[in-house]
Short mmCIF file of C-alpha atoms and ligand atoms in Angstrom, two decimals:
data_model
loop_
_atom_site.label_atom_id
_atom_site.label_comp_id
_atom_site.label_asym_id
_atom_site.label_seq_id
_atom_site.Cartn_x
_atom_site.Cartn_y
_atom_site.Cartn_z
CA UNK O 1 0.00 0.00 0.00
CA UNK O 2 1.19 3.55 -0.72
CA UNK O 3 2.22 5.82 2.16
CA UNK O 4 0.26 9.07 2.16
CA UNK O 5 2.10 12.27 3.21
CA UNK O 6 1.05 15.86 3.06
CA UNK O 7 4.67 17.08 2.99
CA UNK O 8 7.63 14.96 1.90
CA UNK O 9 11.17 16.38 2.05
CA UNK O 10 13.80 14.71 -0.13
CA UNK O 11 17.29 15.04 1.38
CA UNK O 12 18.30 15.72 4.99
CA UNK O 13 21.29 18.02 4.41
CA UNK O 14 21.19 21.51 5.96
CA UNK O 15 18.44 22.68 3.55
CA UNK O 16 16.12 19.72 4.17
CA UNK O 17 16.67 19.70 7.95
CA UNK O 18 16.04 23.45 8.24
CA UNK O 19 12.77 23.10 6.33
CA UNK O 20 11.61 20.24 8.59
CA UNK O 21 12.61 22.15 11.73
CA UNK O 22 10.76 25.36 10.83
CA UNK O 23 7.70 23.25 9.91
CA UNK O 24 7.92 21.37 13.21
CA UNK O 25 8.03 24.65 15.15
CA UNK O 26 4.60 25.39 13.67
CA UNK O 27 3.44 21.86 14.55
CA UNK O 28 3.23 20.82 10.89
CA UNK O 29 4.12 17.16 10.35
CA UNK O 30 6.42 16.06 7.55
CA UNK O 31 8.41 13.05 6.39
CA UNK O 32 12.09 13.56 5.55
CA UNK O 33 14.08 11.01 3.62
CA UNK O 34 17.83 10.59 2.99
CA UNK O 35 19.80 7.95 1.15
CA UNK O 36 22.60 8.18 3.73
CA UNK O 37 22.86 7.07 7.34
CA UNK O 38 23.83 9.98 9.60
CA UNK O 39 26.44 11.05 10.52
CA UNK O 40 27.46 11.32 6.88
CA UNK O 41 30.09 13.46 5.17
CA UNK O 42 29.51 16.09 2.48
CA UNK O 43 32.39 17.43 0.35
CA UNK O 44 32.63 21.08 1.41
CA UNK O 45 34.96 23.85 2.65
CA UNK O 46 33.30 23.49 6.09
CA UNK O 47 32.91 27.27 6.58
CA UNK O 48 29.66 28.35 8.22
CA UNK O 49 29.10 32.01 7.46
CA UNK O 50 27.24 34.72 9.34
CA UNK O 51 24.12 33.83 7.36
CA UNK O 52 24.10 30.32 8.84
CA UNK O 53 24.23 31.87 12.29
CA UNK O 54 21.50 34.40 11.31
CA UNK O 55 19.01 31.72 10.17
CA UNK O 56 19.77 29.36 13.04
CA UNK O 57 19.17 32.23 15.48
CA UNK O 58 15.80 32.88 13.82
CA UNK O 59 15.00 29.23 14.36
CA UNK O 60 16.21 29.15 17.96
CA UNK O 61 19.07 31.20 19.48
CA UNK O 62 19.67 28.40 22.01
CA UNK O 63 20.68 26.09 19.14
CA UNK O 64 23.46 28.53 18.18
CA UNK O 65 24.67 28.70 21.79
CA UNK O 66 24.60 24.90 22.00
CA UNK O 67 26.52 24.58 18.73
CA UNK O 68 29.13 27.11 19.91
CA UNK O 69 29.89 24.82 22.89
CA UNK O 70 30.74 21.79 20.73
CA UNK O 71 34.36 20.69 20.57
CA UNK O 72 34.06 19.90 16.85
CA UNK O 73 33.70 23.58 15.86
CA UNK O 74 35.87 26.67 16.09
CA UNK O 75 34.69 30.28 15.82
CA UNK O 76 35.95 32.32 12.89
CA UNK O 77 36.45 36.07 13.21
CA UNK O 78 37.36 37.17 9.72
CA UNK O 79 38.83 36.52 6.32
CA UNK O 80 42.30 36.88 4.83
CA UNK O 81 42.16 37.75 1.14
CA UNK O 82 45.34 37.00 -0.77
CA UNK O 83 45.36 38.99 -4.01
CA UNK O 84 46.96 37.69 -7.23
CA UNK O 85 50.06 39.78 -6.35
CA UNK O 86 50.25 37.63 -3.16
CA UNK O 87 49.62 40.59 -0.83
CA UNK O 88 47.26 39.74 2.03
CA UNK O 89 44.36 41.85 3.24
CA UNK O 90 43.20 40.86 6.72
CA UNK O 91 39.52 41.71 7.16
CA UNK O 92 37.76 41.06 10.47
CA UNK O 93 34.01 40.35 10.25
CA UNK O 94 32.15 43.38 11.55
CA UNK O 95 29.35 41.85 13.50
CA UNK O 96 27.16 42.45 16.49
CA UNK O 97 29.24 39.78 18.21
CA UNK O 98 32.41 41.50 19.23
CA UNK O 99 35.45 39.54 20.34
CA UNK O 100 35.19 38.78 24.02
CA UNK O 101 31.54 37.77 23.63
CA UNK O 102 31.25 34.05 23.43
CA UNK O 103 29.54 33.55 20.07
CA UNK O 104 31.69 34.08 16.99
CA UNK O 105 30.25 35.67 13.81
CA UNK O 106 31.05 32.52 11.80
CA UNK O 107 32.17 28.94 12.45
CA UNK O 108 34.29 26.19 10.98
CA UNK O 109 33.13 22.64 11.45
CA UNK O 110 33.54 19.50 9.39
CA UNK O 111 30.24 18.82 7.67
CA UNK O 112 30.05 15.33 9.10
CA UNK O 113 29.56 17.02 12.50
CA UNK O 114 27.52 20.09 11.55
CA UNK O 115 25.03 18.16 9.42
CA UNK O 116 24.65 15.54 12.14
CA UNK O 117 24.03 18.31 14.69
CA UNK O 118 21.16 19.57 12.50
CA UNK O 119 19.92 16.02 11.93
CA UNK O 120 19.87 15.26 15.68
CA UNK O 121 17.87 18.45 16.30
CA UNK O 122 15.09 16.94 14.17
CA UNK O 123 14.83 13.93 16.51
CA UNK O 124 13.42 16.27 19.21
CA UNK O 125 10.18 16.60 17.21
CA UNK O 126 7.78 13.65 17.05
CA UNK O 127 5.97 15.32 14.14
CA UNK O 128 9.06 14.78 11.93
CA UNK O 129 9.18 11.26 10.49
CA UNK O 130 12.78 10.47 9.56
CA UNK O 131 13.72 7.82 7.02
CA UNK O 132 17.47 7.10 6.62
CA UNK O 133 19.39 4.82 4.29
CA UNK O 134 16.65 4.87 1.62
CA UNK O 135 17.03 6.71 -1.68
CA UNK O 136 14.19 7.96 -3.84
CA UNK O 137 14.63 6.58 -7.33
CA UNK O 138 11.78 7.94 -9.38
CA UNK O 139 9.07 10.59 -9.12
CA UNK O 140 5.81 10.68 -10.96
CA UNK O 141 3.30 13.52 -10.92
CA UNK O 142 -0.24 12.38 -10.11
CA UNK O 143 -3.46 14.30 -9.73
CA UNK O 144 -2.95 15.18 -6.02
CA UNK O 145 0.78 15.73 -6.06
CA UNK O 146 3.56 13.22 -6.59
CA UNK O 147 4.24 9.53 -6.30
CA UNK O 148 7.79 8.96 -5.06
CA UNK O 149 9.34 5.53 -5.57
CA UNK O 150 11.92 4.49 -2.98
CA UNK O 151 14.85 2.07 -3.08
CA UNK O 152 13.11 -0.28 -0.61
CA UNK O 153 10.26 -0.75 -3.09
CA UNK O 154 7.83 1.45 -1.15
CA UNK O 155 5.90 4.26 -2.78
CA UNK O 156 5.13 7.54 -0.99
CA UNK O 157 2.40 9.88 -2.16
CA UNK O 158 2.74 13.55 -1.24
CA UNK O 159 0.67 16.68 -1.78
CA UNK O 160 3.82 18.76 -1.50
CA UNK O 161 7.38 17.61 -2.26
CA UNK O 162 10.27 19.77 -1.05
CA UNK O 163 13.38 18.67 -2.94
CA UNK O 164 16.54 19.39 -0.93
CA UNK O 165 18.66 16.62 -2.39
CA UNK O 166 21.68 18.72 -3.27
CA UNK O 167 23.75 19.59 -6.32
CA UNK O 168 22.89 16.45 -8.26
CA UNK O 169 19.15 16.62 -7.49
CA UNK O 170 17.21 14.23 -9.67
CA UNK O 171 13.98 16.01 -8.84
CA UNK O 172 15.33 19.44 -9.91
CA UNK O 173 16.39 17.96 -13.24
CA UNK O 174 13.33 15.81 -13.97
CA UNK O 175 10.50 17.89 -12.55
CA UNK O 176 12.02 21.37 -12.06
CA UNK O 177 13.70 21.22 -15.46
CA UNK O 178 16.89 22.83 -14.10
CA UNK O 179 19.87 22.23 -16.32
CA UNK O 180 23.56 22.18 -15.52
CA UNK O 181 25.00 25.23 -17.29
CA UNK O 182 28.82 25.29 -17.09
CA UNK O 183 28.99 29.10 -16.88
CA UNK O 184 26.68 28.95 -13.83
CA UNK O 185 28.36 25.96 -12.25
CA UNK O 186 31.57 25.39 -10.34
CA UNK O 187 33.65 22.33 -9.55
CA UNK O 188 35.28 22.08 -6.13
CA UNK O 189 37.96 19.82 -4.65
CA UNK O 190 38.74 19.54 -0.97
CA UNK O 191 41.11 17.61 1.24
CA UNK O 192 42.14 17.68 4.90
CA UNK O 193 45.61 18.44 6.22
CA UNK O 194 47.24 18.65 9.60
CA UNK O 195 50.33 20.65 10.41
CA UNK O 196 49.85 23.49 7.89
CA UNK O 197 52.04 26.40 9.08
CA UNK O 198 50.85 29.95 9.79
CA UNK O 199 47.14 29.27 10.19
CA UNK O 200 45.43 32.42 11.42
CA UNK O 201 45.45 32.75 15.24
CA UNK O 202 41.82 34.00 15.17
CA UNK O 203 40.77 31.32 12.70
CA UNK O 204 40.28 33.76 9.85
CA UNK O 205 39.43 31.85 6.69
CA UNK O 206 41.95 32.30 3.89
CA UNK O 207 40.91 32.90 0.26
CA UNK O 208 43.94 32.82 -2.03
CA UNK O 209 43.26 34.22 -5.51
CA UNK O 210 46.11 32.66 -7.50
CA UNK O 211 46.24 33.66 -11.16
CA UNK O 212 45.83 30.07 -12.37
CA UNK O 213 42.45 29.64 -10.69
CA UNK O 214 40.78 33.02 -11.37
CA UNK O 215 37.89 33.75 -11.04
CA UNK O 216 38.00 30.89 -8.54
CA UNK O 217 40.31 30.59 -5.56
CA UNK O 218 42.29 28.21 -3.41
CA UNK O 219 41.26 28.12 0.23
CA UNK O 220 42.80 27.17 3.54
CA UNK O 221 40.22 27.00 6.33
CA UNK O 222 41.41 26.19 9.85
CA UNK O 223 39.61 23.45 11.78
CA UNK O 224 39.78 22.16 15.37
CA UNK O 225 42.81 20.09 16.48
CA UNK O 226 45.27 21.86 14.19
CA UNK O 227 43.63 20.49 11.05
CA UNK O 228 42.74 22.47 7.94
CA UNK O 229 40.33 22.09 5.04
CA UNK O 230 42.28 22.87 1.88
CA UNK O 231 40.67 23.09 -1.53
CA UNK O 232 40.05 24.89 -4.75
CA UNK O 233 36.96 25.88 -6.71
CA UNK O 234 36.69 27.02 -10.30
CA UNK O 235 33.93 27.68 -12.83
CA UNK O 236 33.21 24.63 -14.99
CA UNK O 237 33.30 26.47 -18.35
CA UNK O 238 36.75 27.88 -17.53
CA UNK O 239 38.07 24.49 -16.39
CA UNK O 240 36.97 23.11 -19.74
CA UNK O 241 38.40 26.00 -21.72
CA UNK O 242 41.77 25.90 -19.96
CA UNK O 243 41.75 22.07 -19.79
CA UNK O 244 42.68 22.13 -16.11
CA UNK O 245 42.91 19.01 -13.97
CA UNK O 246 41.89 20.57 -10.63
CA UNK O 247 43.35 17.81 -8.45
CA UNK O 248 46.74 17.97 -10.17
CA UNK O 249 46.70 21.77 -10.13
CA UNK O 250 45.93 21.86 -6.38
CA UNK O 251 48.67 19.32 -5.71
CA UNK O 252 51.17 21.31 -7.74
CA UNK O 253 50.34 24.61 -6.04
CA UNK O 254 50.66 23.10 -2.57
CA UNK O 255 54.05 21.57 -3.38
CA UNK O 256 55.55 24.22 -5.61
CA UNK O 257 53.90 27.63 -5.29
CA UNK O 258 56.20 30.10 -3.47
CA UNK O 259 53.28 31.34 -1.34
CA UNK O 260 52.35 27.84 -0.19
CA UNK O 261 55.18 25.33 -0.38
CA UNK O 262 56.90 26.26 2.91
CA UNK O 263 53.62 26.26 4.78
CA UNK O 264 52.91 22.72 3.59
CA UNK O 265 56.48 21.37 3.86
CA UNK O 266 55.84 19.52 7.11
CA UNK O 267 52.07 19.16 6.69
CA UNK O 268 50.39 15.80 6.20
CA UNK O 269 47.38 15.14 4.01
CA UNK O 270 44.92 13.11 6.10
CA UNK O 271 42.18 12.52 3.53
CA UNK O 272 42.10 12.10 -0.24
CA UNK O 273 41.23 14.95 -2.60
CA UNK O 274 37.50 14.71 -3.24
CA UNK O 275 35.37 16.69 -5.66
CA UNK O 276 31.74 17.77 -5.90
CA UNK O 277 29.64 20.21 -7.90
CA UNK O 278 28.50 23.70 -6.89
CA UNK O 279 25.37 24.95 -8.74
CA UNK O 280 25.72 28.72 -8.68
CA UNK O 281 22.95 31.24 -8.13
CA UNK O 282 24.29 33.58 -10.81
CA UNK O 283 21.07 33.12 -12.75
CA UNK O 284 17.45 33.38 -11.59
CA UNK O 285 15.54 30.14 -12.04
CA UNK O 286 12.03 28.93 -11.43
CA UNK O 287 12.35 27.01 -8.17
CA UNK O 288 8.77 25.92 -7.54
CA UNK O 289 5.85 24.49 -9.46
CA UNK O 290 2.59 22.66 -8.85
CA UNK O 291 3.07 20.60 -5.65
CA UNK O 292 6.81 21.23 -5.27
CA UNK O 293 9.57 23.58 -4.14
CA UNK O 294 13.35 23.28 -4.57
CA UNK O 295 15.65 24.15 -1.65
CA UNK O 296 19.41 24.81 -1.29
CA UNK O 297 21.72 23.33 -3.94
CA UNK O 298 18.75 21.66 -5.64
CA UNK O 299 17.59 25.23 -6.37
CA UNK O 300 21.10 26.37 -7.47
CA UNK O 301 21.59 29.01 -4.81
CA UNK O 302 25.35 28.98 -4.17
CA UNK O 303 27.03 32.39 -4.00
CA UNK O 304 29.05 32.75 -7.24
CA UNK O 305 31.85 34.79 -5.63
CA UNK O 306 32.41 33.04 -2.31
CA UNK O 307 31.08 29.53 -3.06
CA UNK O 308 29.01 29.73 0.11
CA UNK O 309 25.87 27.59 -0.08
CA UNK O 310 25.00 26.41 3.43
CA UNK O 311 23.56 29.78 4.52
CA UNK O 312 21.41 29.99 1.38
CA UNK O 313 20.28 26.38 1.87
CA UNK O 314 19.11 27.26 5.40
CA UNK O 315 17.52 30.51 4.26
CA UNK O 316 15.62 28.84 1.40
CA UNK O 317 14.56 26.06 3.80
CA UNK O 318 13.10 28.68 6.11
CA UNK O 319 11.14 30.30 3.25
CA UNK O 320 9.98 26.89 1.96
CA UNK O 321 8.59 26.05 5.41
CA UNK O 322 6.76 29.39 5.55
CA UNK O 323 5.20 28.83 2.13
CA UNK O 324 4.36 25.20 2.97
CA UNK O 325 2.62 26.44 6.13
CA UNK O 326 0.42 28.81 4.13
CA UNK O 327 -0.19 26.16 1.44
CA UNK O 328 -1.41 23.60 4.00
CA UNK O 329 -3.62 26.21 5.70
CA UNK O 330 -5.20 27.06 2.35
CA UNK O 331 -4.97 23.53 0.97
CA UNK O 332 -3.57 25.14 -2.13
CA UNK O 333 -0.47 23.53 -3.71
CA UNK O 334 -0.91 25.08 -7.13
CA UNK O 335 1.91 26.51 -9.20
CA UNK O 336 0.53 30.03 -8.78
CA UNK O 337 0.22 29.74 -5.01
CA UNK O 338 3.72 28.33 -4.52
CA UNK O 339 5.28 31.05 -6.67
CA UNK O 340 5.41 33.20 -3.53
CA UNK O 341 8.34 30.97 -2.50
CA UNK O 342 10.41 32.08 -5.54
CA UNK O 343 9.51 35.67 -4.80
CA UNK O 344 10.57 35.45 -1.15
CA UNK O 345 13.84 33.65 -1.92
CA UNK O 346 14.90 36.02 -4.67
CA UNK O 347 13.74 39.14 -2.83
CA UNK O 348 16.14 38.24 -0.03
CA UNK O 349 18.97 36.60 -1.97
CA UNK O 350 19.02 38.03 -5.50
CA UNK O 351 20.65 41.42 -4.66
CA UNK O 352 23.66 39.67 -3.15
CA UNK O 353 23.74 36.84 -5.72
CA UNK O 354 23.73 39.39 -8.52
CA UNK O 355 26.42 41.48 -6.91
CA UNK O 356 28.55 38.38 -6.33
CA UNK O 357 28.21 37.49 -10.03
CA UNK O 358 29.50 40.95 -10.93
CA UNK O 359 32.39 40.61 -8.48
CA UNK O 360 33.21 37.23 -9.99
CA UNK O 361 33.37 38.88 -13.42
CA UNK O 362 35.59 41.65 -12.04
CA UNK O 363 38.15 39.01 -11.15
CA UNK O 364 38.93 38.95 -14.86
CA UNK O 365 40.89 42.11 -14.01
CA UNK O 366 43.33 40.95 -11.33
CA UNK O 367 45.09 44.33 -11.30
CA UNK O 368 41.96 45.87 -9.73
CA UNK O 369 42.05 43.30 -6.98
CA UNK O 370 45.78 43.90 -6.42
CA UNK O 371 45.17 47.63 -6.27
CA UNK O 372 42.30 47.26 -3.81
CA UNK O 373 44.42 45.15 -1.47
CA UNK O 374 47.45 47.48 -1.72
CA UNK O 375 45.38 50.58 -1.03
CA UNK O 376 43.35 49.01 1.77
CA UNK O 377 46.53 47.91 3.52
CA UNK O 378 47.75 51.50 3.41
CA UNK O 379 44.42 53.06 4.36
CA UNK O 380 42.65 51.99 7.58
CA UNK O 381 39.38 53.76 6.57
CA UNK O 382 39.15 51.77 3.35
CA UNK O 383 40.05 48.58 5.22
CA UNK O 384 37.29 49.27 7.73
CA UNK O 385 34.82 49.94 4.88
CA UNK O 386 35.68 46.55 3.33
CA UNK O 387 35.17 44.91 6.70
CA UNK O 388 31.69 46.46 6.95
CA UNK O 389 30.85 45.22 3.44
CA UNK O 390 30.25 41.69 4.78
CA UNK O 391 27.19 42.96 6.65
CA UNK O 392 26.18 45.91 4.53
CA UNK O 393 25.00 45.17 1.00
CA UNK O 394 24.74 48.86 0.04
CA UNK O 395 28.38 49.30 0.92
CA UNK O 396 29.32 46.12 -0.99
CA UNK O 397 27.52 47.59 -4.01
CA UNK O 398 30.28 50.19 -4.25
CA UNK O 399 32.59 47.44 -5.50
CA UNK O 400 30.72 47.33 -8.79
CA UNK O 401 30.82 51.09 -9.27
CA UNK O 402 33.58 52.18 -11.72
CA UNK O 403 33.86 55.41 -9.71
CA UNK O 404 35.05 53.38 -6.74
CA UNK O 405 38.05 52.14 -8.77
CA UNK O 406 38.62 55.58 -10.29
CA UNK O 407 38.93 57.00 -6.77
CA UNK O 408 41.10 54.05 -5.78
CA UNK O 409 43.54 54.75 -8.63
CA UNK O 410 43.56 58.53 -8.52
CA UNK O 411 42.20 59.30 -5.05
C1 FAD X 1 34.21 21.63 -2.59
C2 FAD X 1 33.08 22.43 -1.99
C3 FAD X 1 33.34 23.38 -1.01
C4 FAD X 1 32.26 24.09 -0.45
N1 FAD X 1 32.54 24.96 0.59
C5 FAD X 1 31.53 25.59 1.21
C6 FAD X 1 31.78 26.37 2.38
O1 FAD X 1 32.90 26.41 2.91
N2 FAD X 1 30.73 27.01 2.95
C7 FAD X 1 29.47 26.92 2.44
O2 FAD X 1 28.55 27.57 2.98
N3 FAD X 1 29.21 26.16 1.35
C8 FAD X 1 30.19 25.47 0.75
N4 FAD X 1 29.92 24.64 -0.30
C9 FAD X 1 28.51 24.49 -0.75
C10 FAD X 1 27.74 23.60 0.25
O3 FAD X 1 28.42 22.37 0.42
C11 FAD X 1 26.31 23.35 -0.24
O4 FAD X 1 25.77 24.58 -0.67
C12 FAD X 1 25.41 22.76 0.83
O5 FAD X 1 25.82 21.46 1.19
C13 FAD X 1 23.94 22.71 0.35
O6 FAD X 1 23.12 22.05 1.28
P1 FAD X 1 21.85 21.22 0.79
O7 FAD X 1 21.12 20.81 2.02
O8 FAD X 1 21.14 21.95 -0.27
O9 FAD X 1 22.45 19.92 0.05
P2 FAD X 1 23.40 18.75 0.59
O10 FAD X 1 24.18 19.22 1.75
O11 FAD X 1 24.12 18.23 -0.59
O12 FAD X 1 22.37 17.64 1.11
C14 FAD X 1 21.61 16.87 0.20
C15 FAD X 1 21.16 15.59 0.88
O13 FAD X 1 20.31 14.87 -0.02
C16 FAD X 1 20.60 13.48 0.05
N5 FAD X 1 20.22 12.86 -1.22
C17 FAD X 1 20.73 13.08 -2.45
N6 FAD X 1 20.10 12.32 -3.38
C18 FAD X 1 19.18 11.58 -2.71
C19 FAD X 1 18.21 10.59 -3.10
N7 FAD X 1 18.09 10.20 -4.37
N8 FAD X 1 17.43 10.06 -2.16
C20 FAD X 1 17.53 10.44 -0.86
N9 FAD X 1 18.42 11.36 -0.43
C21 FAD X 1 19.23 11.93 -1.34
C22 FAD X 1 22.12 13.44 0.32
O14 FAD X 1 22.48 12.22 0.94
C23 FAD X 1 22.30 14.65 1.23
O15 FAD X 1 22.25 14.30 2.60
C24 FAD X 1 30.94 23.89 -0.90
C25 FAD X 1 30.69 22.94 -1.88
C26 FAD X 1 31.74 22.20 -2.43
C27 FAD X 1 31.44 21.15 -3.46
#
């Protein structure tokens, strides 16, 4: 016999969990399904930005305090940008949380731990039915929603499907009709090291814009116990055009690049180099339809400049839960009704996604980046303005204004 659900969430990564948790807070039952058994790993840079903290606080500030006590995370207080000329700009996050207060503006935590923390939070709610270790294999629209066929042979019917099954989402491809477009897609490789020299004492993340990877970057993100997540991300169309083997290129840079080789001389790689896709939000897409919504990577919402996707997965999960709440109240799962989800997501995220796309394009001109870093290092006011840009979108907008660079050159 078929299982009947009102709301079925596919995928229990950060996006799926956040959706289920916001629904549960309103007392709305749902079933959430994942092909993995938790704890499970996800290839990632493991950086949890201020937006992750923002959404989790909206859900429940206590959860953020609890997370900040875990030994598997460390707080991060800023970012070191290394320009193509290898000059570093050290930018603290300007945030309401000043140093000395216990909660950092951002965190670093291996995904195996963070995702499991989110997953365990769901167990507190009896109205969330969790199914692990079962994949969905096929979806079929029917007159009241969808029929979802699972790997154990069972079939679930749902009035509303929320697809949060990540970058390779079957549902987004088959039902949402989202295509992989290389100019709006990035490939990423990450590995783990221990013993990397000169990690930042305040756990600033490090984005190193080497010429060979532009407009992408190589990263070194500190982790607990002296470990570091090291990786590189690059747009798929550029990888193809330049015929780059990302794994080999990362290996070569670590062993030979003058900026890196001494820092890695005595370091030990403790995991293989693993790759995964990053669907970028540099293009607006239709992310809902009759009886469904797409969340997180399934909706292609990764920031095209920073590669950050966890915050946007949580944010879209929150909006999906709000729309699902209204849809169940009205018993209306039509395409027109669910369109409010697209509107909410893009109203909040599009200004920054668009700006990040422009910044990504600006990286075609490395001399501008070099100039910005040189001038900011010499000018504390400019450095402070850049620091504020993380929180202030209007200020960040200046980076796309030619006048800003004119003043930088001649000011
Ligand atoms: C190399 C790399 C580095 C990155 N670095 C960062 C970073 O530092 N910070 C950041 O914010 N973002 C980063 N990202 C992006 C980030 O990893 C994603 O944006 C984020 O994981 C999206 O969360 P999600 O819940 O949408 O999807 P996911 O985390 O991918 O979760 C999807 C879930 O769906 C399940 N699933 C998939 N298919 C099925 C199926 N058929 N049936 C059942 N379950 C299924 C999976 O098991 C998984 O648990 C990086 C990505 C890459 C590839």
